[in-house]
Structures are given as structure tokens and as C-alpha cells.
Coordinates of C-alpha atoms and ligand atoms in Angstrom, one line a residue:
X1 CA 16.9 -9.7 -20.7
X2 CA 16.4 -11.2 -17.4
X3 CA 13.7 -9.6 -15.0
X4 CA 16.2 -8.8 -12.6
X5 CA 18.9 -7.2 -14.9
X6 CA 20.5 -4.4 -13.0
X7 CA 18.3 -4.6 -9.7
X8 CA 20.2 -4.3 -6.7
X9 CA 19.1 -6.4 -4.0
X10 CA 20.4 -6.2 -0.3
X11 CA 19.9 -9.9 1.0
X12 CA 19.7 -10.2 4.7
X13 CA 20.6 -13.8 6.6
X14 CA 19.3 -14.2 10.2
X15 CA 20.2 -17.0 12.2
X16 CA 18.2 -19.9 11.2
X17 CA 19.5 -23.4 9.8
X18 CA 17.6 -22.6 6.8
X19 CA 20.6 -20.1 6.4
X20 CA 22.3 -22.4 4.3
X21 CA 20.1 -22.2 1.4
X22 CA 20.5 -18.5 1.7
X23 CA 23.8 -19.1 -0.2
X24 CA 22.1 -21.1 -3.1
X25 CA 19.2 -17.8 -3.3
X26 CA 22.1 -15.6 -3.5
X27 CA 23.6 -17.4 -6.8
X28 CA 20.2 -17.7 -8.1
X29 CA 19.8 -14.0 -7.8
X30 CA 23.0 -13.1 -9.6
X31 CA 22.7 -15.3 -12.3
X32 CA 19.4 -14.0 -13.0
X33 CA 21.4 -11.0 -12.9
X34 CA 20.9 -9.2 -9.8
X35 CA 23.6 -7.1 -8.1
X36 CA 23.4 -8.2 -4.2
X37 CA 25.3 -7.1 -1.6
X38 CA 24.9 -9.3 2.0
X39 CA 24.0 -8.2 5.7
X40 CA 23.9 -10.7 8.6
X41 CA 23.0 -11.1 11.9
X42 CA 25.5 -11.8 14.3
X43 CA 23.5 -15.4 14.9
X44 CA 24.0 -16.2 11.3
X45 CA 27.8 -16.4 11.1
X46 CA 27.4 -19.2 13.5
X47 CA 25.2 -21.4 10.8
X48 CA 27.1 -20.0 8.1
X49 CA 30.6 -17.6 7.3
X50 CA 30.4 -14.6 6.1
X51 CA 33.5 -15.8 3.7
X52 CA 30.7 -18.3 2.0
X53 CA 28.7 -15.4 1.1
X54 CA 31.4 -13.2 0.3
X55 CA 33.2 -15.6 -1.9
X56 CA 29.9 -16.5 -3.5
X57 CA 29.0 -12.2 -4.5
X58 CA 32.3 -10.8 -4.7
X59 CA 31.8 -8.3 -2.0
X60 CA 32.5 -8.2 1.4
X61 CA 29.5 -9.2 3.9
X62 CA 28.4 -6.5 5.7
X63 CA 28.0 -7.9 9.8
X64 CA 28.3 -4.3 11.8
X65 CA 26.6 -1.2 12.5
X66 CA 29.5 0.5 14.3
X67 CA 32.8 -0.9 12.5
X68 CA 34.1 2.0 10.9
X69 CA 36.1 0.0 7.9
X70 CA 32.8 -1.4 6.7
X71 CA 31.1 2.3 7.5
X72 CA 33.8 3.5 5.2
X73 CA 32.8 1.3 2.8
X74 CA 29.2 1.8 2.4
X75 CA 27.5 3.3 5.6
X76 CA 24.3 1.9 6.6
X77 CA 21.8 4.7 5.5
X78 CA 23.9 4.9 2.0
X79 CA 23.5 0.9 2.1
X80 CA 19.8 1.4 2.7
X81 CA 19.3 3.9 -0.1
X82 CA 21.3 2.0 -2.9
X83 CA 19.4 -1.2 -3.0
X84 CA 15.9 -1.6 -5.1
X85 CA 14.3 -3.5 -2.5
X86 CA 15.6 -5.7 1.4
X87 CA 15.2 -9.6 1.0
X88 CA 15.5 -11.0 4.5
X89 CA 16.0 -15.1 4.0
X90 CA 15.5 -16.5 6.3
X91 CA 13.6 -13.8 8.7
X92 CA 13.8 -15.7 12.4
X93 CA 10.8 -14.8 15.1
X94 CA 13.6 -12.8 16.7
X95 CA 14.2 -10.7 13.4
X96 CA 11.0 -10.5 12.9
X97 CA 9.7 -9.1 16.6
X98 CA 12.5 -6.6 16.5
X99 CA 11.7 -5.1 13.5
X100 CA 7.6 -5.0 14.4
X101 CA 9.2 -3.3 17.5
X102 CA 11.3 -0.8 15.1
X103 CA 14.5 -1.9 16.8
X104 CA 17.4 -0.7 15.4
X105 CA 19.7 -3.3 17.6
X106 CA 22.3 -4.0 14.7
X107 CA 22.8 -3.4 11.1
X108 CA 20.1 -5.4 9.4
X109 CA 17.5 -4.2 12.2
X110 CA 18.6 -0.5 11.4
X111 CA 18.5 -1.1 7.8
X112 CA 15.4 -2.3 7.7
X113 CA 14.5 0.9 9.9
X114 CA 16.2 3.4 7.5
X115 CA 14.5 1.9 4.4
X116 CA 12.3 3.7 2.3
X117 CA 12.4 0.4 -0.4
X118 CA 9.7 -2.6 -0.4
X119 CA 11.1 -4.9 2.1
X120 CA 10.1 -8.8 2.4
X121 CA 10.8 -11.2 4.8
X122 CA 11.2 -15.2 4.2
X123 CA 10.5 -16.2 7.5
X124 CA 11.9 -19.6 8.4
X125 CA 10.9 -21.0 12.0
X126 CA 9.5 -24.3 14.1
X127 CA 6.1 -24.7 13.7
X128 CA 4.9 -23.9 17.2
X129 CA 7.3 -20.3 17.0
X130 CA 5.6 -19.0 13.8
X131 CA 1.8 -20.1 15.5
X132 CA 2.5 -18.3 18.8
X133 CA 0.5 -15.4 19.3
X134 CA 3.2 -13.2 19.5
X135 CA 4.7 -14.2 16.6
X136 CA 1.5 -13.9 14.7
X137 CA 0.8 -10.4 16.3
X138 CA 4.3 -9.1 15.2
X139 CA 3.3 -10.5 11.9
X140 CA 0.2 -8.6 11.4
X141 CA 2.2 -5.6 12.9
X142 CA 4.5 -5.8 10.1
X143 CA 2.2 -6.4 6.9
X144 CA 0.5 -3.1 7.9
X145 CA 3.7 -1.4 8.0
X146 CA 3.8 -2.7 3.8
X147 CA 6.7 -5.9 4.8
X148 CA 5.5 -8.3 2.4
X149 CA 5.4 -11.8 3.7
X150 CA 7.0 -14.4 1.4
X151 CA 6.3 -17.6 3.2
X152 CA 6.4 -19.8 5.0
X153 CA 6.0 -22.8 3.4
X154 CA 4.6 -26.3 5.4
X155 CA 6.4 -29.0 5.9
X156 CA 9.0 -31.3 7.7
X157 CA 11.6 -29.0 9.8
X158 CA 14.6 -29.1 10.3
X159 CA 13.6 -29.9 14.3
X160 CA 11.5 -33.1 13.1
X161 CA 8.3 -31.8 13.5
X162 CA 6.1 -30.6 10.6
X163 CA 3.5 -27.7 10.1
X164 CA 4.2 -24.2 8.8
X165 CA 7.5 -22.6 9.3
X166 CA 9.8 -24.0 6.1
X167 CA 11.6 -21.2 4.3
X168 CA 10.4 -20.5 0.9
X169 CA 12.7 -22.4 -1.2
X170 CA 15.2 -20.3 -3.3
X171 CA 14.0 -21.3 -6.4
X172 CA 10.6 -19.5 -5.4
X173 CA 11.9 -16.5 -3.5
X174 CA 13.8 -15.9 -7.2
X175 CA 10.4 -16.1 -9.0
X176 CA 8.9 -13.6 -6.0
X177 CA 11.6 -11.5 -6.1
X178 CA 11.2 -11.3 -10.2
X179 CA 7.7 -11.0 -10.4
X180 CA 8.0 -8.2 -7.5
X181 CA 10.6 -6.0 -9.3
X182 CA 9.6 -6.3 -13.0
X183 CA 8.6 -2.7 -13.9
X184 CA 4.9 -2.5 -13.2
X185 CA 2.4 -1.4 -16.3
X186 CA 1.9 2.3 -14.2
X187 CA 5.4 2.7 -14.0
X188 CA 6.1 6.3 -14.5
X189 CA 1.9 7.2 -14.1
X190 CA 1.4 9.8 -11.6
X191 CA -2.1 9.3 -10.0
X192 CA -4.0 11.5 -7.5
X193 CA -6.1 10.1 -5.4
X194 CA -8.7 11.5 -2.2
X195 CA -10.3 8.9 0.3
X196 CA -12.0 8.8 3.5
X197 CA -14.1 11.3 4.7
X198 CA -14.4 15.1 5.5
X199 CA -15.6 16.6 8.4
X200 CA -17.0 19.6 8.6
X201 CA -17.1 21.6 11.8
X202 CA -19.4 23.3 13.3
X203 CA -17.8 24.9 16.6
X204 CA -14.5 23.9 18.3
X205 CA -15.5 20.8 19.1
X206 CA -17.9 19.2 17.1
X207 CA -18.4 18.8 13.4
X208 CA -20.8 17.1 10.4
X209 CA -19.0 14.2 9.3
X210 CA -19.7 10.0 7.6
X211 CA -19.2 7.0 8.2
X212 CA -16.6 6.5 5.4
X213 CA -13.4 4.6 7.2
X214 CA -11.1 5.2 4.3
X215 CA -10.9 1.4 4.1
X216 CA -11.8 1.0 -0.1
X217 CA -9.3 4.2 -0.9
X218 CA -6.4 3.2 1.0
X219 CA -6.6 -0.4 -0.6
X220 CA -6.8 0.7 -4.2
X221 CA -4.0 3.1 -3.9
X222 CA -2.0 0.1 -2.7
X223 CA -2.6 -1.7 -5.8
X224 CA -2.1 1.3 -7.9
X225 CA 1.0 1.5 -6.5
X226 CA 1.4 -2.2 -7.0
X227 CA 0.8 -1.6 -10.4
X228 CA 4.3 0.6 -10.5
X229 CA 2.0 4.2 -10.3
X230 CA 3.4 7.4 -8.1
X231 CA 0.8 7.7 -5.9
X232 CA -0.6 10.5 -4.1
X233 CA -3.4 10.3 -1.9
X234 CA -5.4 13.3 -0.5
X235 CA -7.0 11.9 3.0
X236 CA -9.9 13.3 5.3
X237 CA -9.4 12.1 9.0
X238 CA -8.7 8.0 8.9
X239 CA -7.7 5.6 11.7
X240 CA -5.4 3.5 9.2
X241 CA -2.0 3.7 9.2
X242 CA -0.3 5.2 6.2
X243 CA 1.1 3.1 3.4
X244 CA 4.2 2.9 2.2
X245 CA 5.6 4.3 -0.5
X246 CA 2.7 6.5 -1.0
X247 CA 2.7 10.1 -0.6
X248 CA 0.0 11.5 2.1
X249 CA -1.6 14.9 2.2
X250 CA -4.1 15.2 5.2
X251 CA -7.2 17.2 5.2
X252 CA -9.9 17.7 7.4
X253 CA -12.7 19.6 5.3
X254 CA -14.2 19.5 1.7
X255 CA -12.6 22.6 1.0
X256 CA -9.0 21.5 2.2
X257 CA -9.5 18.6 -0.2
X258 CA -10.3 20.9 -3.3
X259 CA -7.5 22.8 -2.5
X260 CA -4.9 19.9 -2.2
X261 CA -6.4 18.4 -4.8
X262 CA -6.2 21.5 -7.4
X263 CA -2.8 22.3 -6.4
X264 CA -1.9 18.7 -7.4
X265 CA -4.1 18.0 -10.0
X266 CA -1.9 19.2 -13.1
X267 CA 0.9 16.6 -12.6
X268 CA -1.7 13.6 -12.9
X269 CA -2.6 11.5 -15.3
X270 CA -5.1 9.9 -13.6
X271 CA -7.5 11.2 -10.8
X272 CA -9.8 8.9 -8.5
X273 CA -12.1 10.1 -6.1
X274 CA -12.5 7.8 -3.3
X275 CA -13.7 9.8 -0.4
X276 CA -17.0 10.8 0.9
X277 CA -16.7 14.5 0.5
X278 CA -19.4 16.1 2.7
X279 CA -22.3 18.0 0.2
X280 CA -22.8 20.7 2.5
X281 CA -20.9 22.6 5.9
X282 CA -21.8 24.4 8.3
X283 CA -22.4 28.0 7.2
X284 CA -20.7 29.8 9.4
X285 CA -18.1 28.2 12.3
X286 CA -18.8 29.1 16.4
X287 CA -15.6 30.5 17.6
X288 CA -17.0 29.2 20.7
X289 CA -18.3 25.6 21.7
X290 CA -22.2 26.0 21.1
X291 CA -24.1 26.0 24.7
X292 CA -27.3 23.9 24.8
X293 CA -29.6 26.6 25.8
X294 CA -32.7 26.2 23.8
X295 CA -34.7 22.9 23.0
X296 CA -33.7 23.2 18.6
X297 CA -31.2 24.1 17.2
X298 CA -31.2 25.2 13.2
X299 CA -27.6 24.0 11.8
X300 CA -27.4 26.9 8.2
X301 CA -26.0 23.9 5.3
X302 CA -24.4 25.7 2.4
X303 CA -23.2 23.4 -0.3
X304 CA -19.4 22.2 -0.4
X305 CA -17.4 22.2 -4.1
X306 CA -17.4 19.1 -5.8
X307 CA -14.2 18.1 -6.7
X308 CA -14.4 15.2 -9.0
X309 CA -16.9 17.8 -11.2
X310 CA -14.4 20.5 -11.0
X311 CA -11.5 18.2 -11.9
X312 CA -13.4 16.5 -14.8
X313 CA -14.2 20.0 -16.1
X314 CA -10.6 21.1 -16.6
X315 CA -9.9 22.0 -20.2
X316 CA -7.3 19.0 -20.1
X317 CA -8.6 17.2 -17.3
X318 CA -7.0 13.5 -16.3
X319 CA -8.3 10.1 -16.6
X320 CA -11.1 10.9 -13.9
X321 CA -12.4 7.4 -11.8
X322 CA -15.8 8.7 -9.0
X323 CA -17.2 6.8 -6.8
X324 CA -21.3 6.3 -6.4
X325 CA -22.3 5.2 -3.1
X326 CA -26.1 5.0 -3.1
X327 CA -28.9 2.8 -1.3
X328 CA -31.3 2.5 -4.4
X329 CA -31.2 2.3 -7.8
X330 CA -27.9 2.0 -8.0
X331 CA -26.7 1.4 -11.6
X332 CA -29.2 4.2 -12.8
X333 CA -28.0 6.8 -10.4
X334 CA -24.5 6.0 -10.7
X335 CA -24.9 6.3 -14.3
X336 CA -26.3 9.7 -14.1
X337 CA -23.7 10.8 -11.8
X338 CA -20.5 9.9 -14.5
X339 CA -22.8 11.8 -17.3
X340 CA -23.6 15.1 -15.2
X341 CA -20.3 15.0 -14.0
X342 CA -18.6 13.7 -16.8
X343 CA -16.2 11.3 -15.8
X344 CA -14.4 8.7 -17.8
X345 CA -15.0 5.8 -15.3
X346 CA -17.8 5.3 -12.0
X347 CA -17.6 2.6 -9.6
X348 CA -21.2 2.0 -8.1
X349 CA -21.8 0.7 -4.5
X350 CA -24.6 -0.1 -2.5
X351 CA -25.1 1.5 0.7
X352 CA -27.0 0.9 4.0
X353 CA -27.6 -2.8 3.5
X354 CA -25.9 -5.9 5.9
X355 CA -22.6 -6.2 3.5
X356 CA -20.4 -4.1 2.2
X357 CA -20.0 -0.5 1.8
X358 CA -18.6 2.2 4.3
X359 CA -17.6 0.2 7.7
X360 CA -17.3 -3.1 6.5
X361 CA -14.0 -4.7 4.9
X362 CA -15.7 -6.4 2.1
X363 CA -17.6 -4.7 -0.9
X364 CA -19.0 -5.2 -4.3
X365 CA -18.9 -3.2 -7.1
X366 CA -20.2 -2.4 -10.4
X367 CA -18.1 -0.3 -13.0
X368 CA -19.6 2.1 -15.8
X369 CA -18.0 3.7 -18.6
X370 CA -19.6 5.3 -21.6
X371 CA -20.7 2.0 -23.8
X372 CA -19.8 -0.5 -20.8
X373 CA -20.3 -2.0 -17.3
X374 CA -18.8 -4.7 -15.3
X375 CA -20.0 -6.0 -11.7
X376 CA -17.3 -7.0 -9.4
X377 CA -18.6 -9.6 -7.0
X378 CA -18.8 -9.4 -2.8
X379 CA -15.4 -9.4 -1.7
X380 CA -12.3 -8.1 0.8
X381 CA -11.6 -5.0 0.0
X382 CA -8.3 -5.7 -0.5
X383 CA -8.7 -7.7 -3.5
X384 CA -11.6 -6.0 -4.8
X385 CA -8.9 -3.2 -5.1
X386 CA -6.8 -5.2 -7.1
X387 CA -9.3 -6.2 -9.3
X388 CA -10.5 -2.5 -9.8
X389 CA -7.2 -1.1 -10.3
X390 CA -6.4 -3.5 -13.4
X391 CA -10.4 -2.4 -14.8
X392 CA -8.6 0.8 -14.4
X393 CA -5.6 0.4 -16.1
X394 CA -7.2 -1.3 -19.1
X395 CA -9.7 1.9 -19.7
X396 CA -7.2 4.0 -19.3
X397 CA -4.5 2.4 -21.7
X398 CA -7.8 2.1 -24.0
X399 CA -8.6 5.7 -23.6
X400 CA -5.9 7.6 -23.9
X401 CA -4.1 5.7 -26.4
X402 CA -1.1 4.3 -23.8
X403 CA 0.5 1.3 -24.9
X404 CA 0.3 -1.9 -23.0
Ligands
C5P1 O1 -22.4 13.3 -5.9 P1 -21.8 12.2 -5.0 O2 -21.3 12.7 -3.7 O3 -22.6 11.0 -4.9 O4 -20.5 11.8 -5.9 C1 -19.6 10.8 -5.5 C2 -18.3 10.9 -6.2 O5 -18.0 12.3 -6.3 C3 -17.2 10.3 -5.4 O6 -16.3 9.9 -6.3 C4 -16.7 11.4 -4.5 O7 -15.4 11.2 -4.2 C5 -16.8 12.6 -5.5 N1 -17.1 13.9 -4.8 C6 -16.2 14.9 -4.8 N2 -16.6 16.1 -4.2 C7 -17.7 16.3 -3.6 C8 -18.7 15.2 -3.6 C9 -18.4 14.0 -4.2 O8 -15.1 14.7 -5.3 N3 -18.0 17.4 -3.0

């Protein structure tokens, strides 16, 4: 069976002279037996007819947001929600700007608004557009919101010069579009995650709190969900924006955590504890901001639940991943910490040197498991992530007995 049997692609066309071989993508999709439907921009139809695209996929073209016989066909938000993921090919610097600007100015821009699918963009412009600043900062914009970027591609153009800017050819946006939608190995796997940190406050205004930045757990719940798991990620206060596709509960103390955490806890087969949960809290909270009237001031600790240890103690507890953070010692401690808490799997860090750890955007890591270790070299987060969630999936298919 073909890797894109019975996915339903919505294939946007911007106005681009690449827009031709937009026509030639769309055969290659439905041969490989993808069900496409098409949307374009108004400066498409003047490189290409909609009749080309409809005679090519059977269906009329969809070219309006407010034309009531193509609303009464399939009306944008339904249009949005039937499709398995948005291929925009070729994705102009105009397209592109407007949707890093969450302009809903016609039907592909509103789709793309209304969409709660992966969306990527082939983007297909001269060499000097696709460099500019602004292109680059709408670009950057966009891959945070989760667009993935498929292309471009270097070359000659169309406009005789050459650099970056080609359009992906369809033969490779078919592979990209395969690889992306063949069922991932989690597919079905409901994971619970926490990251960041907590903070615990001591009066109205001020609190006890780290230096985690959320960076490492927002990464490798990206690539679980990469991996085709249903995500849920319990977060202390970040200043990242929110993936996609990934469902968000947002705490602000230790105790908030264990609660989401334990209310969520039973429909997960695998738990990972990311965050720096504070140890202790204040003992008691100021109703009032605290005045600085003596010289000391004695801050009463009392210590905060620890939720991975409660979670790993369940009587049928899920496939529990911790975190060590520490700044010596690192592979003994760590070790100790996955036997007294008895978790399946700990990823051990070091802590308060130049490189890596809470602030930075790179990391290193080594994994422990009873009867194994593995180190994970310095690296971006990002793919460190990657790499960890696949060490992941392999003990967890191992230990529980799931198939591969
Ligand atoms: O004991 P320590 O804080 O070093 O353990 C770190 C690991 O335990 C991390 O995975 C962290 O998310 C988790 N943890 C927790 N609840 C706490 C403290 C730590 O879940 N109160």
C-alpha cells in the first residue's frame, strides 16, 4: 500500500512561475494515492487555470472565501478540518508574510489560519526576496508557529539569476509529503510530559524560582509528537511560544504540577519529567508584599512533592523518563536518583559549567537504564531531542513488550 493511501491533502498554489509544476505535484500525489482537493490565490490563476488543476483532480478548485456556491460546497473551516495536513507549493514571500502576519485576506490565508493540521510551505522565490530580512524574519516567525519549511532549493531561476529560491521539485515534495504522513511509531501513545520551571511565591509579588527556560522539554515533546505520540505537556511559567498540536496545561507552583500531573497521569503510557520542580516553598505565603524593615530576613522552606517519585510509585505506574541536572558527579548521582526513585529511564546533565544545561540552547546528555547507559554528545537542543526521543522509544517498545 502506498504511504499516502487515503490521506487527504489540501494543496495550495500561490502565484509564482514555479506554479506550473504545481500541476505535475498534484498527479504525483494522487497516484501515490492521495485524495487532494486545490485552493489558489487569486495571482495564481494568472500563471495557471484553475480548469488545469480541476481537470487534473476531478474536483473543482477552490479560488474564494466569500462565493457562496463554492461555500455550499465545502466551506472553508469544513475545508480546513477535512484535510490531514496544508501543502502550500509554491509559498511566494507574499503568502508567506501574510500568513507570519495571521492574515486571513482570502481563502488559502484563512485556511491556513483556521488549521489545526501540520501545514508546510514550498516556498519558491528570486534569490534576493527569499535573503531579505523580512522575508527571513517572517520565516523564522512561521517555523515557531510549527509551519514546516520544505525548501528552497539553490539554483538557476526562473529570473536568470541563481542562489536559493527554486521550489522543491515535485518529485521531492512527494517523498516529504510521504515520509511526513506515514503513521509515526507513537501513533496512538499518549505521553504526559512537565517542563520548565516552578515558582514558588513568597508574597504577592515575589517568588523562589530557577533558571530552567523550558527550552530541553518543549523540544522533546516536539519530537514525541514527531514520532506520532498525543502529547500533553504540564508547563511552569516559559517565554516560548506553545507548539502545535500539543496540548498545554500551565502551572505556576510544584504543587499545581502534581496536581495536573495526577489528574492526567492514568491515561499515559509514558510519563517524562522535564521540569525543574522547586524542592522546597515558601512555608507560608504574605497576603501582603513583604516590607524591608529589618536588615535579615528568615525565608521558612518546607519541602515540595516530588512528582516523578510519586508517579513511579503508582501500583501501575507508566513508562517513567526523569531528568538529573547536577554539577558533579554526574553519572553516580544520576544513577542514584532512577534507583531511589525508581524510574525506568534518567537522562543526566551537567550543570553550572560554560555549555549546555538550563539557559543555553545546546546540551549533552547521558542516558541510564537498569543494565545500560548511552552519552549523547554537545548539541542543539533541538536535535538532541530527537535523538533522545527515539533512545526513548526503543526502551519503551523493549520494556513493555510494544511491537516495533
Ligand atoms: O531530585 P531531583 O530534583 O534532582 O530530580 C530530578 C527529576 O525529578 C526531574 O526529572 C524532575 O522533573 C523530577 N522532579 C519532580 N518533582 C520534584 C522534583 C523533581 O518531578 N519535586
Amino acid at each position: 500500500m502506498s504511504q499516502l493511501e487515503n490521506k487527504k491533502i489540501l494543496l495550495g498554489v500561490c502565484g509564482g512561475i514555479s506554479a506550473y509544476k504545481s500541476a505535475v505535484l498534484l498527479r504525483a500525489l494522487q497516484q501515490a494515492g492521495a485524495e487532494v482537493r486545490v485552493v489558489m490565490t487569486s495571482s495564481a490563476q494568472a500563471f495557471v487555470t484553475p480548469l488545469t488543476f480541476q481537470a487534473l483532480c476531478g474536483h473543482p478548485v477552490y479560488t474564494e472565501l466569500l462565493d457562496p456556491e463554492q461555500e455550499a460546497a465545502m466551506d472553508h473551516i469544513s475545508l480546513a478540518r477535512w484535510a490531514d495536513m496544508i501543502l502550500v507549493a509554491p509559498a511566494t514571500a507574499n503568502f508567506i508574510a501574510r500568513v507570519a502576519n495571521g492574515h486571513a485576506s482570502d481563502l488559502l490565508s484563512t485556511l491556513c489560519l483556521a488549521a489545526t493540521i501540520p501545514i508546510a510551505l514550498a516556498p519558491a522565490m528570486n534569490q534576493a526576496m527569499w535573503n531579505n530580512p523580512a522575508t527571513q524574519r517572517n520565516i523564522d516567525t512561521i517555523t515557531r508557529y510549527g509551519y514546516r519549511l520544505w525548501g528552497p532549493d539553490e539554483g538557476d531561476q526562473a529570473c536568470g539569476e541563481t542562489g536559493p529560491g527554486r521550489m522543491l521539485e515535485p518529485e521531492t515534495l512527494l517523498r516529504r509529503a510521504s515520509d511526513f504522513l506515514k503513521p509515526g511509531p507513537l501513533r496512538g501513545v499518549s505521553v504526559l510530559m512537565t517542563a520548565g520551571g516552578t515558582q514558588e511565591p513568597i508574597d504577592p509579588v515575589r517568588f523562589v524560582g530557577n533558571r530552567s527556560s523550558g527550552k530541553m522539554g518543549y523540544a522533546l515533546a516536539e519530537a514525541m509528537r514527531d514520532l506520532g505520540a498525543e502529547v500533553t505537556l504540564v508547563s511552569g511559567p516559559v517565554s516560548l511560544n506553545p507548539p502545535s498540536a500539543i496540548d498545554i496545561c500551565t502551572v505556576q507552583t510544584a504543587n499545581e504540577m502534581r496536581d495536573a500531573v495526577m489528574a492526567r497521569v492514568e491515561e499515559c503510557s509514558i510519563f517524562i519529567a522535564v521540569a525543574a520542580v522547586a524542592d522546597y516553598r515558601p512555608a507560608s505565603v504574605a497576603a501582603e508584599k513583604i516590607k524591608k524593615r529589618s536588615d535579615s530576613l528568615n525565608l521558612e522552606l518546607v519541602r515540595n512533592p516530588d512528582i516523578l517519585a510519586e508517579v513511579a510509585a503508582l501500583a501501575d505506574p507508566p513508562f517513567t523518563v526523569g531528568f538529573a541536572a547536577e554539577t558533579e558527579q554526574v553519572e553516580a548521582f544520576a544513577e542514584e536518583k532512577r534507583r531511589s526513585k525508581g524510574v525506568d529511564m534518567i537522562a543526566a546533565n551537567q550543570v553550572g559549567t560554560s555549555e549546555g544545561g538550563f539557559e543555553s540552547d545546546r546540551n549533552s546528555l547521558t542516558l541510564l537504564w537498569e543494565g545500560g547507559r548511552e552519552s549523547l554528545a554537545m548539541m542543539e537542543k533541538s536535535h538532541l531531542a530527537r535523538q533522545l526521543s527515539e533512545r526513548i522509544l526503543k526502551r519503551y517498545q523493549l520494556e513493555r513488550g510494544v511491537d516495533e
